[in-house]
Tab-separated table of C-alpha atoms in Angstrom:
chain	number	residue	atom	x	y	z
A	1	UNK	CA	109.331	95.063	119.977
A	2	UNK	CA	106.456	93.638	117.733
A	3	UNK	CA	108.446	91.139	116.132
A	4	UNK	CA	109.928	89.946	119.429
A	5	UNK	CA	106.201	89.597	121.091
A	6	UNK	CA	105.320	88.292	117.610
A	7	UNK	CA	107.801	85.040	117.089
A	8	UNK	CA	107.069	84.679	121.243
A	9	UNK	CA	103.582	84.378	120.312
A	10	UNK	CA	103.928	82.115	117.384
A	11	UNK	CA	106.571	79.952	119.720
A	12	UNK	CA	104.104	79.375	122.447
A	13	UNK	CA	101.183	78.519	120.119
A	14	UNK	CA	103.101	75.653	118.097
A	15	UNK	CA	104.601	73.755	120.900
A	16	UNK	CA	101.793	74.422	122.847
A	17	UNK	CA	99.843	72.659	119.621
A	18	UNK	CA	102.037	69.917	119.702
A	19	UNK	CA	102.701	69.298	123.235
A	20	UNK	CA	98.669	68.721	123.440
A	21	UNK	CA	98.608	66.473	119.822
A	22	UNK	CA	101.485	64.219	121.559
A	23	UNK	CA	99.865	63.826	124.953
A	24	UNK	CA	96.985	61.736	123.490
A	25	UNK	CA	99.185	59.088	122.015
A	26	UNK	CA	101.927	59.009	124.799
A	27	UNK	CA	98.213	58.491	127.158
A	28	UNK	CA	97.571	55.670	124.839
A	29	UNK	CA	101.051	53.887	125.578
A	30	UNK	CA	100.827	54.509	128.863
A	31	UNK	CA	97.494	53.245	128.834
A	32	UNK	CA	97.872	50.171	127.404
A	33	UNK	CA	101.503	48.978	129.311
A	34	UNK	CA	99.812	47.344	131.934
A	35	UNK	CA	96.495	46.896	133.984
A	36	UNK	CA	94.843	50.262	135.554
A	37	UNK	CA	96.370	49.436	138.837
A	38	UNK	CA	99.858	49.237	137.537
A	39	UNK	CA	99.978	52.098	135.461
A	40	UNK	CA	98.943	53.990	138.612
A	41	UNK	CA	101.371	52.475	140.679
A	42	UNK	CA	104.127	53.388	137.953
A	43	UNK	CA	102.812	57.015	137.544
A	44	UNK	CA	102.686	57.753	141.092
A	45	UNK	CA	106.399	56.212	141.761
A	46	UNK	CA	107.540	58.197	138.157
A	47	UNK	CA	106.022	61.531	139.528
A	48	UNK	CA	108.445	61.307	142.927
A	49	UNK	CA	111.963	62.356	141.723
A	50	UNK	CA	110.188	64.974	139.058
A	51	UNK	CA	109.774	67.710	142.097
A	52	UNK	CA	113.370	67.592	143.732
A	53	UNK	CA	115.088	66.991	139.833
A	54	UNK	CA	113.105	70.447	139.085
A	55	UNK	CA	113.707	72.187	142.261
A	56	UNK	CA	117.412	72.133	141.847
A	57	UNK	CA	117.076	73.589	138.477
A	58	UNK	CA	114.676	76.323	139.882
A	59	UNK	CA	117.187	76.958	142.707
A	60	UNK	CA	119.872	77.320	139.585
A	61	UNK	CA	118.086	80.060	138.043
A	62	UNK	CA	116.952	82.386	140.388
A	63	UNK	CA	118.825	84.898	139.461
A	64	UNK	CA	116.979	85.901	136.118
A	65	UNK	CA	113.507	83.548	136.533
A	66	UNK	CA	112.841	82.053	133.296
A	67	UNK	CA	109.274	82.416	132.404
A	68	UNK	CA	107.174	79.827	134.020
A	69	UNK	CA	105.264	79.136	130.524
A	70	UNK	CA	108.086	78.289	128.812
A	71	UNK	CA	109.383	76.262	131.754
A	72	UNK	CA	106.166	73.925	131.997
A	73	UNK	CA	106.389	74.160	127.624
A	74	UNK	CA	110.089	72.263	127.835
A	75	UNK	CA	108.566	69.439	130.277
A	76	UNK	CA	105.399	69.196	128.231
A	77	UNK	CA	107.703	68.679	125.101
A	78	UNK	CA	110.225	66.230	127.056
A	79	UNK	CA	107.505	64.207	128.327
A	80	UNK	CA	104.780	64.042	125.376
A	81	UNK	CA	106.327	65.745	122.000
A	82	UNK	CA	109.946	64.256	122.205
A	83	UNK	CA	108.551	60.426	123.728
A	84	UNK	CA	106.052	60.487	120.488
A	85	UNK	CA	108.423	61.615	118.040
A	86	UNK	CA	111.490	58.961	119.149
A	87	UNK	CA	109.035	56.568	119.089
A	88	UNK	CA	108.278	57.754	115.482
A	89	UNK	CA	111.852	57.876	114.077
A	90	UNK	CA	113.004	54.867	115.706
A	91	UNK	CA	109.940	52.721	114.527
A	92	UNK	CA	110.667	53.953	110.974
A	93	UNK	CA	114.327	53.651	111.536
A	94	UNK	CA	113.924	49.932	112.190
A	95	UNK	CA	112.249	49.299	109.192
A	96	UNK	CA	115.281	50.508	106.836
A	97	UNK	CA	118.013	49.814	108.865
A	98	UNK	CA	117.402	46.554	110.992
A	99	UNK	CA	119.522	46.758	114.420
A	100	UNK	CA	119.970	44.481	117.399
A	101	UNK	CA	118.444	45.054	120.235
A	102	UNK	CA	120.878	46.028	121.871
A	103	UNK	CA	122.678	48.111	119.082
A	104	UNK	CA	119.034	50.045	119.210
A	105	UNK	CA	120.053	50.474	123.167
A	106	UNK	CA	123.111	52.445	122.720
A	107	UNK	CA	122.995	53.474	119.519
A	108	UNK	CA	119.590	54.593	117.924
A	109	UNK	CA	117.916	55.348	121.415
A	110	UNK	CA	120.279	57.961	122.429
A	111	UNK	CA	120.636	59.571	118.658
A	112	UNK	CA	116.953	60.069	118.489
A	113	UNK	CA	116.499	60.939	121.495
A	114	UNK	CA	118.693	63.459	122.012
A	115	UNK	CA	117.706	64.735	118.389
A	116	UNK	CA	114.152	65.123	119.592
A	117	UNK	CA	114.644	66.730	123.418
A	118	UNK	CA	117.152	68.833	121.842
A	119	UNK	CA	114.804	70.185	118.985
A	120	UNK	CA	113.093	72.510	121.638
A	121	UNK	CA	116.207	73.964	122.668
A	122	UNK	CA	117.209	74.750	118.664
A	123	UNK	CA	113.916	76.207	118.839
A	124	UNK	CA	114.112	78.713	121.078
A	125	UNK	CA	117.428	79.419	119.914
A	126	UNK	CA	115.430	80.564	116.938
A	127	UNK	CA	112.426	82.097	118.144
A	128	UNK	CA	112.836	82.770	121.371
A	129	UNK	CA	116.623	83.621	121.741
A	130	UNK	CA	115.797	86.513	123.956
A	131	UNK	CA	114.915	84.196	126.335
A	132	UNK	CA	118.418	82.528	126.536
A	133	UNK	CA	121.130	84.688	128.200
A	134	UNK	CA	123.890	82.250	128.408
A	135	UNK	CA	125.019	78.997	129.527
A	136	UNK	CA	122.715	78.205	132.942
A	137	UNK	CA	119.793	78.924	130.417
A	138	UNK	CA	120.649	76.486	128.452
A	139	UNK	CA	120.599	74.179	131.068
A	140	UNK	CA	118.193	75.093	133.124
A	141	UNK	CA	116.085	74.609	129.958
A	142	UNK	CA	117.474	71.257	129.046
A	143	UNK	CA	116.830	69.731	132.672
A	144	UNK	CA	112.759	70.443	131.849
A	145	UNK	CA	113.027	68.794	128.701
A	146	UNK	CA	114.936	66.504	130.377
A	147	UNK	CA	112.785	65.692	133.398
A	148	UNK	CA	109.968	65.787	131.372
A	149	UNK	CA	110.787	62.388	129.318
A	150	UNK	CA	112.308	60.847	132.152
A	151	UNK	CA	109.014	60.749	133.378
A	152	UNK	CA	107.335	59.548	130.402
A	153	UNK	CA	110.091	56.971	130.230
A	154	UNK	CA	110.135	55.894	133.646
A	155	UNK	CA	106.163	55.045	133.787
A	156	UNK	CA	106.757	52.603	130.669
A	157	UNK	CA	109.911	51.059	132.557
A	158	UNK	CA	108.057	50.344	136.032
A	159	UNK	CA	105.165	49.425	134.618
A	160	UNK	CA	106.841	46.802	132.317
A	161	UNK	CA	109.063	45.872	135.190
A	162	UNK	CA	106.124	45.112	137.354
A	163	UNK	CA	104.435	43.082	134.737
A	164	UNK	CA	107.810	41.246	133.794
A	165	UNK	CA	107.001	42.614	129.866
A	166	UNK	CA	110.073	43.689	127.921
A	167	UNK	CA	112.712	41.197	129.942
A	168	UNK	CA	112.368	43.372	132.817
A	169	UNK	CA	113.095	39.996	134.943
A	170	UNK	CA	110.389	37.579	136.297
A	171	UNK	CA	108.023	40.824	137.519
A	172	UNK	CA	106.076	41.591	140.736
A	173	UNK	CA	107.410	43.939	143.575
A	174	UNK	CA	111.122	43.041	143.563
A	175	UNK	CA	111.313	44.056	140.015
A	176	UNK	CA	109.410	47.054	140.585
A	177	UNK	CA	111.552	48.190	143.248
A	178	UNK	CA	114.697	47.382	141.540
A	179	UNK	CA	113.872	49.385	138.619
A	180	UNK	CA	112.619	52.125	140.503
A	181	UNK	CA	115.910	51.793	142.853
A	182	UNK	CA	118.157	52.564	139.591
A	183	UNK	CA	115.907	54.827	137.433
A	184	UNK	CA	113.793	57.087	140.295
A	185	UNK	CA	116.497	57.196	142.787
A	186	UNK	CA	120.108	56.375	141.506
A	187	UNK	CA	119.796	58.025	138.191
A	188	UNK	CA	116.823	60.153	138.397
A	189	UNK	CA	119.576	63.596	136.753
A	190	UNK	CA	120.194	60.941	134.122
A	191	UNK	CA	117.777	62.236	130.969
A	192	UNK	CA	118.205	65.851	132.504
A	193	UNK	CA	122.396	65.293	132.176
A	194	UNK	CA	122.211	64.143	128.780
A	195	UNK	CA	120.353	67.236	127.347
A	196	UNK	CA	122.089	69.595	129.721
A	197	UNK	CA	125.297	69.334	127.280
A	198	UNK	CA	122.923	70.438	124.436
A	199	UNK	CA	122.163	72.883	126.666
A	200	UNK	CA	125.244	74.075	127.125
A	201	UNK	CA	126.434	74.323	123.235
A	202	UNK	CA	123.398	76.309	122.874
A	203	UNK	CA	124.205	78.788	125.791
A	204	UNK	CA	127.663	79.001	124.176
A	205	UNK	CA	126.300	79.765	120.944
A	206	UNK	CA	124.439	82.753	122.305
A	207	UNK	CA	127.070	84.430	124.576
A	208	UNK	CA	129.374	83.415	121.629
A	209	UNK	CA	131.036	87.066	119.152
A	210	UNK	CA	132.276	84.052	116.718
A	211	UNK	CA	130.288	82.639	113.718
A	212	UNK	CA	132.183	79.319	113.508
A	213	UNK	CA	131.797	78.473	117.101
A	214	UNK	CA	127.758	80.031	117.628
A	215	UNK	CA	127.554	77.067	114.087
A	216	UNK	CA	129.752	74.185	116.097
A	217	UNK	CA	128.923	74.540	119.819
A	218	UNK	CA	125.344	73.389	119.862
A	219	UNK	CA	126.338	70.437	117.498
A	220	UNK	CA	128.860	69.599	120.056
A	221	UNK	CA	126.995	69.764	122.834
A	222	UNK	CA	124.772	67.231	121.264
A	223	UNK	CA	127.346	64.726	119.950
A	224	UNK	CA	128.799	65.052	123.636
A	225	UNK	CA	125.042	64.339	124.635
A	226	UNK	CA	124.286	61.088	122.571
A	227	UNK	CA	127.817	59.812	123.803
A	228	UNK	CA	127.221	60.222	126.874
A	229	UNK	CA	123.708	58.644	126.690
A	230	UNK	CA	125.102	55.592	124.508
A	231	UNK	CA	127.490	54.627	127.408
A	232	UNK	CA	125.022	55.266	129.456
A	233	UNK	CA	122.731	52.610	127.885
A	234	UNK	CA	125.582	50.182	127.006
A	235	UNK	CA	126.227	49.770	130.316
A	236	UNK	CA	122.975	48.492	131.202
A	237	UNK	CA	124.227	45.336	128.711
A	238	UNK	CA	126.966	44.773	130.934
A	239	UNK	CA	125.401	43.338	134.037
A	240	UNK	CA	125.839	44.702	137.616
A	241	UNK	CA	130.073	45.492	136.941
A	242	UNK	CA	129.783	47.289	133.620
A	243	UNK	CA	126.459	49.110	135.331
A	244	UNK	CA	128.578	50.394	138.771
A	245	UNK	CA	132.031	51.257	136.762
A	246	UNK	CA	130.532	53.529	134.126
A	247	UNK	CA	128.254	55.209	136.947
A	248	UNK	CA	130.944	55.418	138.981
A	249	UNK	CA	133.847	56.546	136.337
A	250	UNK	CA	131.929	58.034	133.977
A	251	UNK	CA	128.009	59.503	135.115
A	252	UNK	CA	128.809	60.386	138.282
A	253	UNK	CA	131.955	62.724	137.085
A	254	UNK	CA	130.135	64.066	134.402
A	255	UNK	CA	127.021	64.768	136.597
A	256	UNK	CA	129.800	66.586	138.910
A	257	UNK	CA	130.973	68.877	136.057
A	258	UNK	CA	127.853	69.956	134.844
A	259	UNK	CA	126.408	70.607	138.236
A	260	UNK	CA	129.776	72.671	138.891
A	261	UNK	CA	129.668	74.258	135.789
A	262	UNK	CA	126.202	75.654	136.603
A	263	UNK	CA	126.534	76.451	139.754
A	264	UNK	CA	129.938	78.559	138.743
A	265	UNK	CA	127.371	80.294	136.211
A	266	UNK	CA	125.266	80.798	138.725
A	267	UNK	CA	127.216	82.393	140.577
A	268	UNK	CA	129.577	84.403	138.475
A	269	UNK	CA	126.180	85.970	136.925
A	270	UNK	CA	125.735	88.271	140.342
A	271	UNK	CA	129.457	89.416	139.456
A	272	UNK	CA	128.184	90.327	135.833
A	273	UNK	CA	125.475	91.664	137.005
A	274	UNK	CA	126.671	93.978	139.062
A	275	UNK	CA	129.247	94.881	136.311
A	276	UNK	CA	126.720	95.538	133.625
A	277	UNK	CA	124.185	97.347	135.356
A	278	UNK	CA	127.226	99.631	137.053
A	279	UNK	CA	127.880	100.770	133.762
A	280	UNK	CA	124.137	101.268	132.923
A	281	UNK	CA	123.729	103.651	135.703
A	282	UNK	CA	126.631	105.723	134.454
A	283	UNK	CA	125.004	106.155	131.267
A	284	UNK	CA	121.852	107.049	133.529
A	285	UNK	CA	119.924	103.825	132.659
A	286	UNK	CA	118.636	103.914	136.421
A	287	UNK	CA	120.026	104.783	139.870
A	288	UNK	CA	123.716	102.925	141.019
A	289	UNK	CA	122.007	103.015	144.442
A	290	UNK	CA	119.687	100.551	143.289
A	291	UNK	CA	122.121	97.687	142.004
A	292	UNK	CA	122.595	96.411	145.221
A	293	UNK	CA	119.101	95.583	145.470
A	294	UNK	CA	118.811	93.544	141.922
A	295	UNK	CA	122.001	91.665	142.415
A	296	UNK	CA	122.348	90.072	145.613
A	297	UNK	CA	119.555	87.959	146.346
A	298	UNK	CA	119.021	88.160	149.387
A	299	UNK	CA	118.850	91.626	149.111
A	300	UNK	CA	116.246	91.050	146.635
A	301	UNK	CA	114.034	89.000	148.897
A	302	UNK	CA	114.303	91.745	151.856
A	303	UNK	CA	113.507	94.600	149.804
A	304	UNK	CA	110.095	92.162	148.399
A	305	UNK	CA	109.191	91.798	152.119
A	306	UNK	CA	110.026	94.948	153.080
A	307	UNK	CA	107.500	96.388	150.076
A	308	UNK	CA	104.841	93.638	150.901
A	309	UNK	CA	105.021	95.006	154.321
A	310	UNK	CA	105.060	98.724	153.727
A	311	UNK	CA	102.702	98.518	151.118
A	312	UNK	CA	101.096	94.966	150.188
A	313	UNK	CA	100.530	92.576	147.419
A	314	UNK	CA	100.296	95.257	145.175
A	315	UNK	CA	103.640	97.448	146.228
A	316	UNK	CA	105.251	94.102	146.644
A	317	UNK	CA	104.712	93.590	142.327
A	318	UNK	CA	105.256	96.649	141.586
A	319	UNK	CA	108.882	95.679	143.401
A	320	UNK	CA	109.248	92.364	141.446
A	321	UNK	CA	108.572	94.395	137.843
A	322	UNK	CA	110.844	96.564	138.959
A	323	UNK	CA	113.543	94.040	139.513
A	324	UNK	CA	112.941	91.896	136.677
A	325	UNK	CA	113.489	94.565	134.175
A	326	UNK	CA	116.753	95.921	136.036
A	327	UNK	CA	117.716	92.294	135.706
A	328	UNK	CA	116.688	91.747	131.741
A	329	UNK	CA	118.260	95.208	131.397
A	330	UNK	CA	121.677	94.038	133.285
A	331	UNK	CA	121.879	90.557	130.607
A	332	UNK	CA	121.032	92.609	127.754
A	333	UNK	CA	123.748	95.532	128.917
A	334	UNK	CA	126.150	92.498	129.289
A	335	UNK	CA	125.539	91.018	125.713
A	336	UNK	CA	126.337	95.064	124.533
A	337	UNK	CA	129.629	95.295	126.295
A	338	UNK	CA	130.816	92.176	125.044
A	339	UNK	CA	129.951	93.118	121.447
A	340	UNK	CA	127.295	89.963	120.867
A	341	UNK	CA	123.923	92.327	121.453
A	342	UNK	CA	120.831	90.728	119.603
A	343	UNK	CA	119.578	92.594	116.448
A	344	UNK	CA	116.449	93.866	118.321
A	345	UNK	CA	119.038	95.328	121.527
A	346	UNK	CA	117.910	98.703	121.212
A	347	UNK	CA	114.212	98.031	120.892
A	348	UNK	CA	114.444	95.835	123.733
A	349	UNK	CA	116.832	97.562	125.812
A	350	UNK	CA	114.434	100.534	125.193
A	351	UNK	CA	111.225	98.974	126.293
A	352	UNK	CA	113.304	97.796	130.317
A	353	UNK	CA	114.381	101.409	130.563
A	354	UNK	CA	110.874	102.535	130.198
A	355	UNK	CA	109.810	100.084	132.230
A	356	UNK	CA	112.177	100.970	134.949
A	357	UNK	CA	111.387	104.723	134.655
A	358	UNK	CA	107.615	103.974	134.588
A	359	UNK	CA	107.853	102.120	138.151
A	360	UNK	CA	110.471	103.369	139.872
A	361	UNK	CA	109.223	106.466	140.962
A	362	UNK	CA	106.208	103.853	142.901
A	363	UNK	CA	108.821	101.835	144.505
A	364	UNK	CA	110.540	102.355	147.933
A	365	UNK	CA	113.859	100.327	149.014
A	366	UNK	CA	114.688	99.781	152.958
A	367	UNK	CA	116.275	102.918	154.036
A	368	UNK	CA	115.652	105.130	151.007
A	369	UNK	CA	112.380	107.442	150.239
A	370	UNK	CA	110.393	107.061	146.901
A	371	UNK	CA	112.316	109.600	144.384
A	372	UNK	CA	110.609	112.129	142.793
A	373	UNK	CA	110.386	112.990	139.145
């Protein structure tokens, strides 16, 4: 798989690169919205909802981990690459096509925004598609991007509230915990929902056999996004009524649906699972006995113990490896069946059935014995 390992490589590198460019100037903003103390103050009441938000999307893929460097890459870009270049296209935006401010509110915020968190998305779609088995990757990897600028965002909003900057009211702590109220602890999946339906279009592009709808599903799913953000920021121009009627009709139904929608992904990826690797065991891709073991997850966390216990840290990674490939295996197997296998399946599907046959023999299952070659 060189040219896999190759565009990974290449992937990581650039929006590593960028994500560390971007940081200095999105320190600089944040720098200079308000005195030392505030900025502080802001940062640490930002930084609250970031853990839970990010938890939930853990909890949502546990089933095939996404790698943890290109999970901590999509918050990097949300919170420093995509805050810079919004900032970018909607300062040189406003000096070719002058806008009110509020038509800059719910129009040109949410186009550019969306544009820019949704870029890294497109981009592994490109170079990292192997990474992206469907629709909960999608959004798992949209809520990081997600998260990330919320963050970002929501240091430059309390700070500004606090200092009464930016008619964020007459300042001081009532302001502070007003906006922190609606942005930290009302909203805080707002930023996270927006990108998710990106997210989504992009999962369906992958999992898609048709050209026309691989081409119209992640341009959908960001349309549906910048909607959805536009109403969302029109109704802040409303006052208190518009505010509680399109959170109530709109955001809060949509959250519902996308969180449903995951979760059904979630869980109707053990059933595929289990589907796709039965049929890889009949071609004699590795054992059927095993399948129990890599699908259910709870299974999957006894059999861990069991190794750690029976044989320590080191028996107890030889079980995760052994795991992770049956469960990159089970996806890929899954994409073959249903006729939309990448160009690089059998390289790939090559390299997890060596893998598997390298470390099974080494690994040992509650109740079984170690097979022998």
């Amino acid at each position: 798989m060189p040219r896999l390992r190759h565009d990974g490589r290449v992937f990581t590198l650039v929006v590593s690169i960028l994500v560390v460019v971007s940081a200095l100037p999105v320190l600089l903003v944040v720098a200079l919205a308000g005195a030392p103390g505030t900025v502080l103050l802001a940062t640490v009441l930002a930084a609250l909802p970031v853990v839970p938000v990010v938890m939930v999307f853990l909890w949502l893929d546990r089933y095939e981990p996404e790698p943890r460097s290109l999970l901590l890459l999509g918050l990097g870009w949300g919170a420093a690459v995509a805050v810079v270049a919004a900032l970018l296209l909607q300062g040189i935006g406003g000096l070719f096509l002058p806008v009110t401010d509020a038509g800059s509110l719910a129009v040109v915020a949410p186009v550019t925004e969306e544009a820019v968190k949704g870029a890294f998305l497109v981009a592994l779609l490109w170079w990292r598609r192997a990474e992206l088995d469907g629709l909960l990757d999608g959004v798992v990897y949209a809520g990081m991007v997600g998260t990330g600028f919320a963050f970002t965002e929501n240091i430059l909003y309390l700070a500004a509230a606090y200092d009464g900057t930016d008619g964020m009211g007459p300042g001081g702590t009532v302001a502070l915990t007003s906006t922190f109220v609606v942005r930290c602890l009302a909203s805080p999946f707002a930023h996270p929902l927006f990108t998710a339906f990106t997210g989504i279009g992009v999962g369906l592009a992958v999992t898609s056999r048709h050209g026309v709808v691989r081409l119209v599903a992640p341009v959908a799913g960001y349309l549906l996004a910048v909607l959805c953000h536009g109403l969302w920021n029109a109704s802040t121009l409303a006052g208190l009524g518009g505010f509680a009627v399109v959170y109530l009709v709109i955001m809060a139904p949509a959250l519902l649906l996308v969180g449903a929608l995951a979760f059904w992904a979630r869980t109707s990826e053990r059933q595929m699972l289990g589907r796709a690797l039965g049929d890889a065991a009949a071609r004699g891709l590795l054992p059927a006995t095993d399948i129990g073991w890599v699908v259910d997850l709870r299974a999957r966390r006894l059999a861990r113990r069991y190794a750690r216990e029976t044989g320590g840290k080191e028996a107890e990674d030889r079980m995760r490896a052994y795991q992770q490939a049956a469960i990159e295996l089970g996806f890929l197997h899954h994409r073959y069946l249903r006729g939309t296998a990448p160009a690089d399946f059998a390289s790939r599907g090559g390299a997890y059935v060596a893998r598997i046959g390298a470390v099974r023999p080494s690994v040992q299952f509650p109740g079984q014995v170690v097979p022998t070659r």
